[in-house]
mmCIF file of C-alpha atoms and ligand atoms in Angstrom:
data_model
loop_
_atom_site.group_PDB
_atom_site.id
_atom_site.type_symbol
_atom_site.label_atom_id
_atom_site.label_comp_id
_atom_site.label_asym_id
_atom_site.label_seq_id
_atom_site.Cartn_x
_atom_site.Cartn_y
_atom_site.Cartn_z
ATOM 1 C CA MET A 585 11.790 23.409 3.093
ATOM 2 C CA SER A 586 13.451 21.301 5.752
ATOM 3 C CA TYR A 587 11.810 18.889 8.142
ATOM 4 C CA GLU A 588 13.363 17.372 11.262
ATOM 5 C CA ASN A 589 10.432 15.839 13.107
ATOM 6 C CA ILE A 590 8.514 14.461 10.156
ATOM 7 C CA ILE A 591 9.629 13.022 6.822
ATOM 8 C CA PHE A 592 7.727 14.489 3.879
ATOM 9 C CA GLN A 593 7.996 12.813 0.480
ATOM 10 C CA ILE A 594 6.076 12.721 -2.771
ATOM 11 C CA ASP A 595 6.035 9.462 -4.739
ATOM 12 C CA GLN A 596 4.310 9.705 -8.144
ATOM 13 C CA GLY A 597 1.390 11.829 -6.971
ATOM 14 C CA VAL A 598 1.133 10.223 -3.516
ATOM 15 C CA ALA A 599 2.351 12.391 -0.630
ATOM 16 C CA ILE A 600 3.764 10.583 2.403
ATOM 17 C CA ILE A 601 4.114 12.066 5.890
ATOM 18 C CA LYS A 602 6.090 9.962 8.392
ATOM 19 C CA PHE A 603 6.187 11.009 12.045
ATOM 20 C CA ASN A 604 9.884 10.893 12.756
ATOM 21 C CA ARG A 605 10.728 10.970 16.465
ATOM 22 C CA PRO A 606 11.182 7.198 16.954
ATOM 23 C CA LYS A 607 13.114 7.597 20.243
ATOM 24 C CA ALA A 608 9.975 9.212 21.745
ATOM 25 C CA LEU A 609 7.690 6.770 19.876
ATOM 26 C CA ASN A 610 6.858 9.650 17.495
ATOM 27 C CA ALA A 611 5.158 11.747 20.209
ATOM 28 C CA VAL A 612 3.753 14.997 18.845
ATOM 29 C CA ASN A 613 5.198 18.273 20.144
ATOM 30 C CA THR A 614 4.850 21.888 18.972
ATOM 31 C CA GLU A 615 7.571 21.380 16.333
ATOM 32 C CA VAL A 616 5.750 18.383 14.843
ATOM 33 C CA LEU A 617 2.566 20.467 14.605
ATOM 34 C CA ARG A 618 4.498 23.299 12.906
ATOM 35 C CA GLU A 619 6.080 20.929 10.377
ATOM 36 C CA LEU A 620 2.725 19.265 9.687
ATOM 37 C CA GLY A 621 1.339 22.726 8.870
ATOM 38 C CA GLN A 622 4.296 23.309 6.526
ATOM 39 C CA ALA A 623 3.694 19.960 4.773
ATOM 40 C CA MET A 624 0.016 20.774 4.374
ATOM 41 C CA ASP A 625 0.875 24.160 2.807
ATOM 42 C CA ALA A 626 2.951 22.223 0.242
ATOM 43 C CA ILE A 627 0.190 19.665 -0.404
ATOM 44 C CA GLU A 628 -2.485 22.347 -0.817
ATOM 45 C CA ALA A 629 -0.291 24.206 -3.325
ATOM 46 C CA ASP A 630 0.466 21.174 -5.512
ATOM 47 C CA SER A 631 -2.420 19.876 -7.613
ATOM 48 C CA SER A 632 -0.300 16.945 -8.839
ATOM 49 C CA ILE A 633 -0.660 15.382 -5.364
ATOM 50 C CA LYS A 634 -3.683 13.067 -5.503
ATOM 51 C CA ALA A 635 -3.528 11.177 -2.174
ATOM 52 C CA LEU A 636 -1.762 11.317 1.188
ATOM 53 C CA ILE A 637 -0.568 8.562 3.537
ATOM 54 C CA LEU A 638 0.365 9.229 7.160
ATOM 55 C CA THR A 639 2.533 6.725 9.026
ATOM 56 C CA GLY A 640 5.187 6.467 11.734
ATOM 57 C CA GLU A 641 8.937 5.984 11.279
ATOM 58 C CA GLY A 642 10.226 2.752 12.786
ATOM 59 C CA THR A 643 8.367 -0.455 13.514
ATOM 60 C CA LYS A 644 6.996 0.284 16.968
ATOM 61 C CA SER A 645 4.835 3.369 16.808
ATOM 62 C CA PHE A 646 2.578 5.521 14.641
ATOM 63 C CA VAL A 647 2.266 8.274 17.294
ATOM 64 C CA ALA A 648 2.238 7.471 21.044
ATOM 65 C CA GLY A 649 0.357 10.681 21.809
ATOM 66 C CA ALA A 650 1.177 14.273 22.483
ATOM 67 C CA ASP A 651 4.638 14.798 23.985
ATOM 68 C CA ILE A 652 4.152 14.431 27.734
ATOM 69 C CA SER A 653 7.657 15.762 28.524
ATOM 70 C CA GLN A 654 6.806 19.017 26.725
ATOM 71 C CA MET A 655 3.208 19.378 27.963
ATOM 72 C CA VAL A 656 4.152 18.933 31.613
ATOM 73 C CA ASN A 657 6.055 22.249 31.519
ATOM 74 C CA LEU A 658 3.429 24.369 29.725
ATOM 75 C CA THR A 659 1.248 27.014 31.400
ATOM 76 C CA PRO A 660 -2.580 26.769 31.120
ATOM 77 C CA ILE A 661 -2.577 29.418 28.362
ATOM 78 C CA GLN A 662 0.179 27.560 26.452
ATOM 79 C CA LEU A 663 -1.709 24.264 26.886
ATOM 80 C CA ARG A 664 -4.885 25.792 25.460
ATOM 81 C CA LYS A 665 -2.894 27.051 22.481
ATOM 82 C CA PHE A 666 -1.252 23.614 22.035
ATOM 83 C CA SER A 667 -4.676 21.959 22.053
ATOM 84 C CA ARG A 668 -6.163 24.521 19.635
ATOM 85 C CA ASP A 669 -3.114 24.267 17.326
ATOM 86 C CA GLY A 670 -3.477 20.461 17.270
ATOM 87 C CA GLN A 671 -7.199 20.712 16.577
ATOM 88 C CA GLU A 672 -6.640 23.261 13.779
ATOM 89 C CA ILE A 673 -4.028 21.045 12.121
ATOM 90 C CA LEU A 674 -6.443 18.116 12.231
ATOM 91 C CA PHE A 675 -9.246 20.258 10.756
ATOM 92 C CA ARG A 676 -6.843 21.155 7.919
ATOM 93 C CA LEU A 677 -5.919 17.496 7.440
ATOM 94 C CA GLU A 678 -9.592 16.528 7.341
ATOM 95 C CA ALA A 679 -10.372 19.294 4.821
ATOM 96 C CA LEU A 680 -7.620 18.371 2.333
ATOM 97 C CA PRO A 681 -9.280 17.843 -1.069
ATOM 98 C CA ILE A 682 -7.561 14.454 -1.543
ATOM 99 C CA PRO A 683 -7.995 11.048 0.145
ATOM 100 C CA VAL A 684 -5.924 10.666 3.317
ATOM 101 C CA ILE A 685 -5.056 7.201 4.687
ATOM 102 C CA ALA A 686 -3.743 6.600 8.210
ATOM 103 C CA CYS A 687 -1.306 3.684 7.888
ATOM 104 C CA VAL A 688 -0.949 2.641 11.523
ATOM 105 C CA ASN A 689 2.214 0.622 12.073
ATOM 106 C CA GLY A 690 2.247 0.440 15.909
ATOM 107 C CA PHE A 691 1.043 2.531 18.863
ATOM 108 C CA ALA A 692 -1.623 5.122 17.994
ATOM 109 C CA LEU A 693 -2.424 6.445 21.457
ATOM 110 C CA GLY A 694 -3.977 9.705 22.667
ATOM 111 C CA GLY A 695 -3.038 12.310 20.040
ATOM 112 C CA GLY A 696 -2.074 9.358 17.792
ATOM 113 C CA THR A 697 -5.615 7.948 17.716
ATOM 114 C CA GLU A 698 -6.864 11.531 17.311
ATOM 115 C CA ILE A 699 -4.707 12.011 14.184
ATOM 116 C CA THR A 700 -5.964 8.748 12.661
ATOM 117 C CA MET A 701 -9.577 9.849 13.163
ATOM 118 C CA ALA A 702 -8.993 13.018 11.110
ATOM 119 C CA CYS A 703 -7.874 10.846 8.172
ATOM 120 C CA ASP A 704 -10.432 9.497 5.696
ATOM 121 C CA PHE A 705 -9.842 5.903 6.763
ATOM 122 C CA ILE A 706 -7.459 3.736 8.705
ATOM 123 C CA TYR A 707 -5.403 0.728 7.636
ATOM 124 C CA ALA A 708 -3.600 -0.929 10.542
ATOM 125 C CA SER A 709 -0.925 -3.522 11.131
ATOM 126 C CA GLU A 710 -1.885 -6.589 13.212
ATOM 127 C CA THR A 711 0.522 -5.175 15.830
ATOM 128 C CA ALA A 712 -1.130 -1.731 16.052
ATOM 129 C CA LYS A 713 -2.701 -0.512 19.302
ATOM 130 C CA PHE A 714 -5.265 2.250 19.682
ATOM 131 C CA GLY A 715 -6.583 4.100 22.709
ATOM 132 C CA GLN A 716 -7.226 7.352 24.541
ATOM 133 C CA PRO A 717 -5.098 6.790 27.686
ATOM 134 C CA GLU A 718 -5.210 10.443 28.844
ATOM 135 C CA ILE A 719 -7.343 9.534 31.874
ATOM 136 C CA ASN A 720 -4.332 7.561 33.202
ATOM 137 C CA LEU A 721 -2.347 10.830 33.187
ATOM 138 C CA GLY A 722 -5.116 12.713 35.006
ATOM 139 C CA VAL A 723 -6.058 14.644 31.852
ATOM 140 C CA ILE A 724 -8.408 14.317 28.854
ATOM 141 C CA PRO A 725 -7.887 14.152 25.060
ATOM 142 C CA GLY A 726 -7.033 17.546 23.583
ATOM 143 C CA PHE A 727 -6.843 17.075 19.798
ATOM 144 C CA GLY A 728 -10.576 16.434 19.235
ATOM 145 C CA GLY A 729 -10.705 12.890 20.695
ATOM 146 C CA THR A 730 -13.767 13.473 22.888
ATOM 147 C CA GLN A 731 -15.624 14.661 19.775
ATOM 148 C CA ARG A 732 -14.491 12.513 16.836
ATOM 149 C CA LEU A 733 -14.374 9.178 18.687
ATOM 150 C CA SER A 734 -18.071 9.298 19.654
ATOM 151 C CA ARG A 735 -19.012 10.328 16.113
ATOM 152 C CA LEU A 736 -17.060 7.366 14.722
ATOM 153 C CA VAL A 737 -17.820 4.547 17.163
ATOM 154 C CA GLY A 738 -20.851 5.814 19.125
ATOM 155 C CA LYS A 739 -21.138 7.588 22.457
ATOM 156 C CA SER A 740 -21.037 4.646 24.853
ATOM 157 C CA MET A 741 -18.066 2.956 23.149
ATOM 158 C CA ALA A 742 -16.199 6.306 23.107
ATOM 159 C CA LYS A 743 -16.959 6.782 26.802
ATOM 160 C CA GLU A 744 -15.719 3.293 27.664
ATOM 161 C CA LEU A 745 -12.438 3.848 25.800
ATOM 162 C CA CYS A 746 -11.845 7.336 27.241
ATOM 163 C CA MET A 747 -12.998 6.469 30.779
ATOM 164 C CA THR A 748 -10.979 3.254 31.111
ATOM 165 C CA GLY A 749 -7.966 4.456 29.101
ATOM 166 C CA VAL A 750 -7.389 0.886 27.861
ATOM 167 C CA MET A 751 -5.419 0.051 24.736
ATOM 168 C CA ILE A 752 -7.261 -1.987 22.122
ATOM 169 C CA SER A 753 -5.819 -4.174 19.366
ATOM 170 C CA ALA A 754 -6.181 -3.452 15.651
ATOM 171 C CA GLN A 755 -8.763 -6.262 15.390
ATOM 172 C CA GLU A 756 -10.807 -4.779 18.260
ATOM 173 C CA ALA A 757 -10.550 -1.342 16.622
ATOM 174 C CA LYS A 758 -11.833 -2.888 13.394
ATOM 175 C CA ALA A 759 -14.717 -4.590 15.211
ATOM 176 C CA ILE A 760 -15.962 -1.219 16.561
ATOM 177 C CA GLY A 761 -15.638 0.482 13.154
ATOM 178 C CA LEU A 762 -12.585 2.619 13.902
ATOM 179 C CA VAL A 763 -10.215 0.714 11.573
ATOM 180 C CA ASN A 764 -11.154 -0.297 8.014
ATOM 181 C CA LYS A 765 -8.649 -3.081 7.350
ATOM 182 C CA VAL A 766 -5.960 -4.985 9.272
ATOM 183 C CA PHE A 767 -2.873 -6.411 7.543
ATOM 184 C CA PRO A 768 0.223 -8.406 8.566
ATOM 185 C CA PRO A 769 3.019 -5.896 9.405
ATOM 186 C CA ASP A 770 4.997 -6.694 6.230
ATOM 187 C CA LYS A 771 1.960 -6.124 3.986
ATOM 188 C CA LEU A 772 0.624 -2.886 5.527
ATOM 189 C CA TRP A 773 2.658 -0.364 3.528
ATOM 190 C CA GLU A 774 2.111 -2.177 0.228
ATOM 191 C CA GLU A 775 -1.676 -2.244 0.809
ATOM 192 C CA ALA A 776 -1.837 1.443 1.828
ATOM 193 C CA MET A 777 0.162 2.414 -1.284
ATOM 194 C CA LYS A 778 -2.040 0.236 -3.488
ATOM 195 C CA ALA A 779 -5.174 1.992 -2.183
ATOM 196 C CA ALA A 780 -3.573 5.461 -2.501
ATOM 197 C CA ARG A 781 -2.436 4.785 -6.072
ATOM 198 C CA ALA A 782 -5.872 3.473 -7.059
ATOM 199 C CA MET A 783 -7.581 6.598 -5.651
ATOM 200 C CA ALA A 784 -4.976 8.846 -7.302
ATOM 201 C CA THR A 785 -6.263 7.758 -10.718
ATOM 202 C CA LYS A 786 -9.781 9.098 -10.008
ATOM 203 C CA GLY A 787 -11.044 12.568 -10.918
ATOM 204 C CA ARG A 788 -9.823 15.254 -8.519
ATOM 205 C CA VAL A 789 -13.005 17.327 -8.786
ATOM 206 C CA SER A 790 -15.375 14.453 -7.999
ATOM 207 C CA MET A 791 -13.067 13.126 -5.252
ATOM 208 C CA ARG A 792 -13.079 16.523 -3.514
ATOM 209 C CA ALA A 793 -16.840 17.027 -3.918
ATOM 210 C CA MET A 794 -17.659 13.528 -2.677
ATOM 211 C CA LYS A 795 -15.349 13.869 0.348
ATOM 212 C CA ARG A 796 -16.928 17.220 1.282
ATOM 213 C CA CYS A 797 -20.456 15.828 0.918
ATOM 214 C CA ILE A 798 -19.724 12.933 3.280
ATOM 215 C CA ASP A 799 -17.834 15.062 5.827
ATOM 216 C CA ARG A 800 -20.144 18.094 5.851
ATOM 217 C CA GLY A 801 -23.255 15.961 5.463
ATOM 218 C CA TYR A 802 -22.313 13.937 8.563
ATOM 219 C CA ASP A 803 -22.928 16.960 10.809
ATOM 220 C CA VAL A 804 -26.247 18.120 9.320
ATOM 221 C CA ASP A 805 -29.756 16.600 8.960
ATOM 222 C CA LEU A 806 -30.424 14.149 6.107
ATOM 223 C CA HIS A 807 -32.439 16.586 3.980
ATOM 224 C CA SER A 808 -29.769 19.329 4.137
ATOM 225 C CA GLY A 809 -27.086 16.736 3.334
ATOM 226 C CA CYS A 810 -29.042 15.511 0.305
ATOM 227 C CA TYR A 811 -29.445 19.091 -1.019
ATOM 228 C CA MET A 812 -25.675 19.481 -0.700
ATOM 229 C CA GLU A 813 -25.252 16.216 -2.606
ATOM 230 C CA SER A 814 -27.527 17.337 -5.490
ATOM 231 C CA ASP A 815 -25.530 20.555 -5.973
ATOM 232 C CA ALA A 816 -22.226 18.672 -5.962
ATOM 233 C CA PHE A 817 -23.670 15.924 -8.202
ATOM 234 C CA ALA A 818 -24.759 18.465 -10.836
ATOM 235 C CA LEU A 819 -21.373 20.226 -10.698
ATOM 236 C CA CYS A 820 -19.470 16.931 -11.113
ATOM 237 C CA MET A 821 -21.750 15.732 -13.920
ATOM 238 C CA ALA A 822 -21.247 18.987 -15.830
ATOM 239 C CA SER A 823 -17.483 19.134 -15.220
ATOM 240 C CA PRO A 824 -14.933 18.081 -17.883
ATOM 241 C CA ASP A 825 -14.029 15.052 -15.720
ATOM 242 C CA GLY A 826 -17.689 13.999 -15.535
ATOM 243 C CA LYS A 827 -18.063 14.291 -19.301
ATOM 244 C CA GLU A 828 -14.787 12.440 -19.867
ATOM 245 C CA GLY A 829 -15.671 9.635 -17.416
ATOM 246 C CA MET A 830 -19.090 9.003 -18.939
ATOM 247 C CA THR A 831 -17.870 9.335 -22.550
ATOM 248 C CA ALA A 832 -14.964 6.964 -21.816
ATOM 249 C CA PHE A 833 -17.425 4.411 -20.417
ATOM 250 C CA LEU A 834 -19.623 4.630 -23.510
ATOM 251 C CA GLU A 835 -16.568 4.407 -25.793
ATOM 252 C CA LYS A 836 -15.252 1.416 -23.783
ATOM 253 C CA ARG A 837 -11.887 3.032 -22.969
ATOM 254 C CA ALA A 838 -10.087 4.151 -19.794
ATOM 255 C CA ALA A 839 -10.972 7.682 -18.641
ATOM 256 C CA GLU A 840 -8.295 10.359 -18.493
ATOM 257 C CA PHE A 841 -9.267 12.785 -15.765
ATOM 258 C CA LYS A 842 -7.806 16.300 -15.848
ATOM 259 C CA GLY A 843 -9.200 17.557 -12.534
ATOM 260 C CA GLU A 844 -10.411 20.860 -14.021
ATOM 261 C CA LEU A 845 -13.710 22.553 -13.283
ATOM 262 C CA ASP A 846 -14.205 24.093 -16.743
HETATM 263 N N1 LIG B 1155 5.336 11.672 25.183
HETATM 264 C C1 LIG B 1155 6.655 11.746 25.390
HETATM 265 N N2 LIG B 1155 7.473 10.675 25.368
HETATM 266 C C2 LIG B 1155 6.928 9.469 25.129
HETATM 267 C C3 LIG B 1155 5.555 9.306 24.910
HETATM 268 C C4 LIG B 1155 4.742 10.470 24.924
HETATM 269 N N3 LIG B 1155 3.417 10.441 24.671
HETATM 270 N N4 LIG B 1155 5.286 7.996 24.721
HETATM 271 C C5 LIG B 1155 6.471 7.360 24.808
HETATM 272 N N5 LIG B 1155 7.466 8.244 25.074
HETATM 273 C C6 LIG B 1155 8.883 7.967 25.256
HETATM 274 C C7 LIG B 1155 9.148 7.347 26.620
HETATM 275 O O1 LIG B 1155 9.212 8.345 27.614
HETATM 276 C C8 LIG B 1155 10.465 6.669 26.380
HETATM 277 O O2 LIG B 1155 11.481 7.632 26.427
HETATM 278 P P1 LIG B 1155 12.927 7.257 27.142
HETATM 279 O O3 LIG B 1155 13.480 6.146 26.294
HETATM 280 O O4 LIG B 1155 13.696 8.523 26.997
HETATM 281 O O5 LIG B 1155 12.612 6.850 28.520
HETATM 282 C C9 LIG B 1155 10.352 6.182 24.919
HETATM 283 O O6 LIG B 1155 9.311 6.974 24.346
HETATM 284 C C10 LIG B 1155 9.957 4.750 24.804
HETATM 285 O O7 LIG B 1155 8.773 4.530 25.577
HETATM 286 P P2 LIG B 1155 8.634 3.361 26.661
HETATM 287 O O8 LIG B 1155 9.941 3.014 27.256
HETATM 288 O O9 LIG B 1155 7.536 3.759 27.595
HETATM 289 O O10 LIG B 1155 8.147 2.163 25.714
HETATM 290 P P3 LIG B 1155 7.246 0.926 26.103
HETATM 291 O O11 LIG B 1155 7.285 -0.004 24.947
HETATM 292 O O12 LIG B 1155 7.602 0.391 27.432
HETATM 293 O O13 LIG B 1155 5.755 1.525 26.231
HETATM 294 C C11 LIG B 1155 3.881 2.869 25.537
HETATM 295 C C12 LIG B 1155 5.125 2.050 25.102
HETATM 296 C C13 LIG B 1155 2.832 1.915 26.141
HETATM 297 C C14 LIG B 1155 3.317 3.514 24.287
HETATM 298 C C15 LIG B 1155 4.283 3.920 26.599
HETATM 299 O O14 LIG B 1155 5.408 4.645 26.105
HETATM 300 C C16 LIG B 1155 3.211 4.905 26.909
HETATM 301 O O15 LIG B 1155 2.285 4.584 27.660
HETATM 302 N N6 LIG B 1155 3.320 6.142 26.374
HETATM 303 C C17 LIG B 1155 2.404 7.235 26.676
HETATM 304 C C18 LIG B 1155 1.087 7.053 25.946
HETATM 305 C C19 LIG B 1155 0.139 8.165 26.335
HETATM 306 O O16 LIG B 1155 -0.233 8.319 27.483
HETATM 307 N N7 LIG B 1155 -0.303 8.937 25.346
HETATM 308 C C20 LIG B 1155 -1.217 10.068 25.533
HETATM 309 C C21 LIG B 1155 -0.441 11.359 25.699
HETATM 310 S S1 LIG B 1155 -1.465 12.708 26.176
HETATM 311 C C22 LIG B 1155 -2.218 13.195 24.717
HETATM 312 O O17 LIG B 1155 -2.011 12.654 23.670
HETATM 313 C C23 LIG B 1155 -3.145 14.359 24.873
HETATM 314 C C24 LIG B 1155 -3.834 14.759 23.625
HETATM 315 O O18 LIG B 1155 -4.886 14.253 23.306
HETATM 316 C C25 LIG B 1155 -3.356 15.865 22.842
#
């Protein structure tokens, strides 16, 4: 499969997606969405992939938003489809059974911040900038930003960011709980890879179950979430990986997870 607007690579079990339109600061258009879907088909079909990192090509930008030059020419029906397609891609990204790290190397604005919020967590360079500047264009976020931002940083903080359209630094984004860790630019990739490789050694079954419990549990009441957790806990405990992990601990050796259910 060929890609022109993203770079898709697999490095020893870690998949890497790089947004690759540096002249447009990696702005997302319909082709980028299509290629992201293609890359996700490949990731879903390959059980040897244990983690995914998303980043931007070049030093300046992760993704500077949806492509304004394309959107300006779309009809209302086409714009609704573009928004729904973007949202669907981000739902797919969020539902991948593996850990997904947003490695933010520069501008993550509008659709860029929205992509990072569909990842499991965000590592950012000291030079990264986040924001939902759509209000400055007379529009609103369209890839889930009005929904995920308030869930992540609280309603009033989300409103302030969306209503003012200001850009915030990586440190500010960390202070409000959007970003997990901030690194010097030359250390960011190394740290994201280190985290991805560490997670890639864990059991695939328990990783998937734990990710689903946190994500699905976030949108339901505490009691329903805890029931979900007990079911997943029992399944993981009884799985070959669970048995291997606990036996390895008792035998004082490193576990070798196979990622099989039975
Ligand atoms: N869409 C299309 N092209 C973009 C773009 C975008 N979102 N962001 C940057 N570009 C292009 C610029 O038009 C410019 O192209 P040319 O060289 O052909 O003129 C090139 O990238 C470089 O950009 P600048 O010259 O503007 O670079 P800068 O360093 O001066 O500024 C910036 C950088 C502050 C990020 C500025 O480019 C900017 O404000 N970009 C737009 C950010 C934005 O509003 N994003 C939200 C888009 S709407 C959205 O995302 C909706 C949604 O939720 C789905």
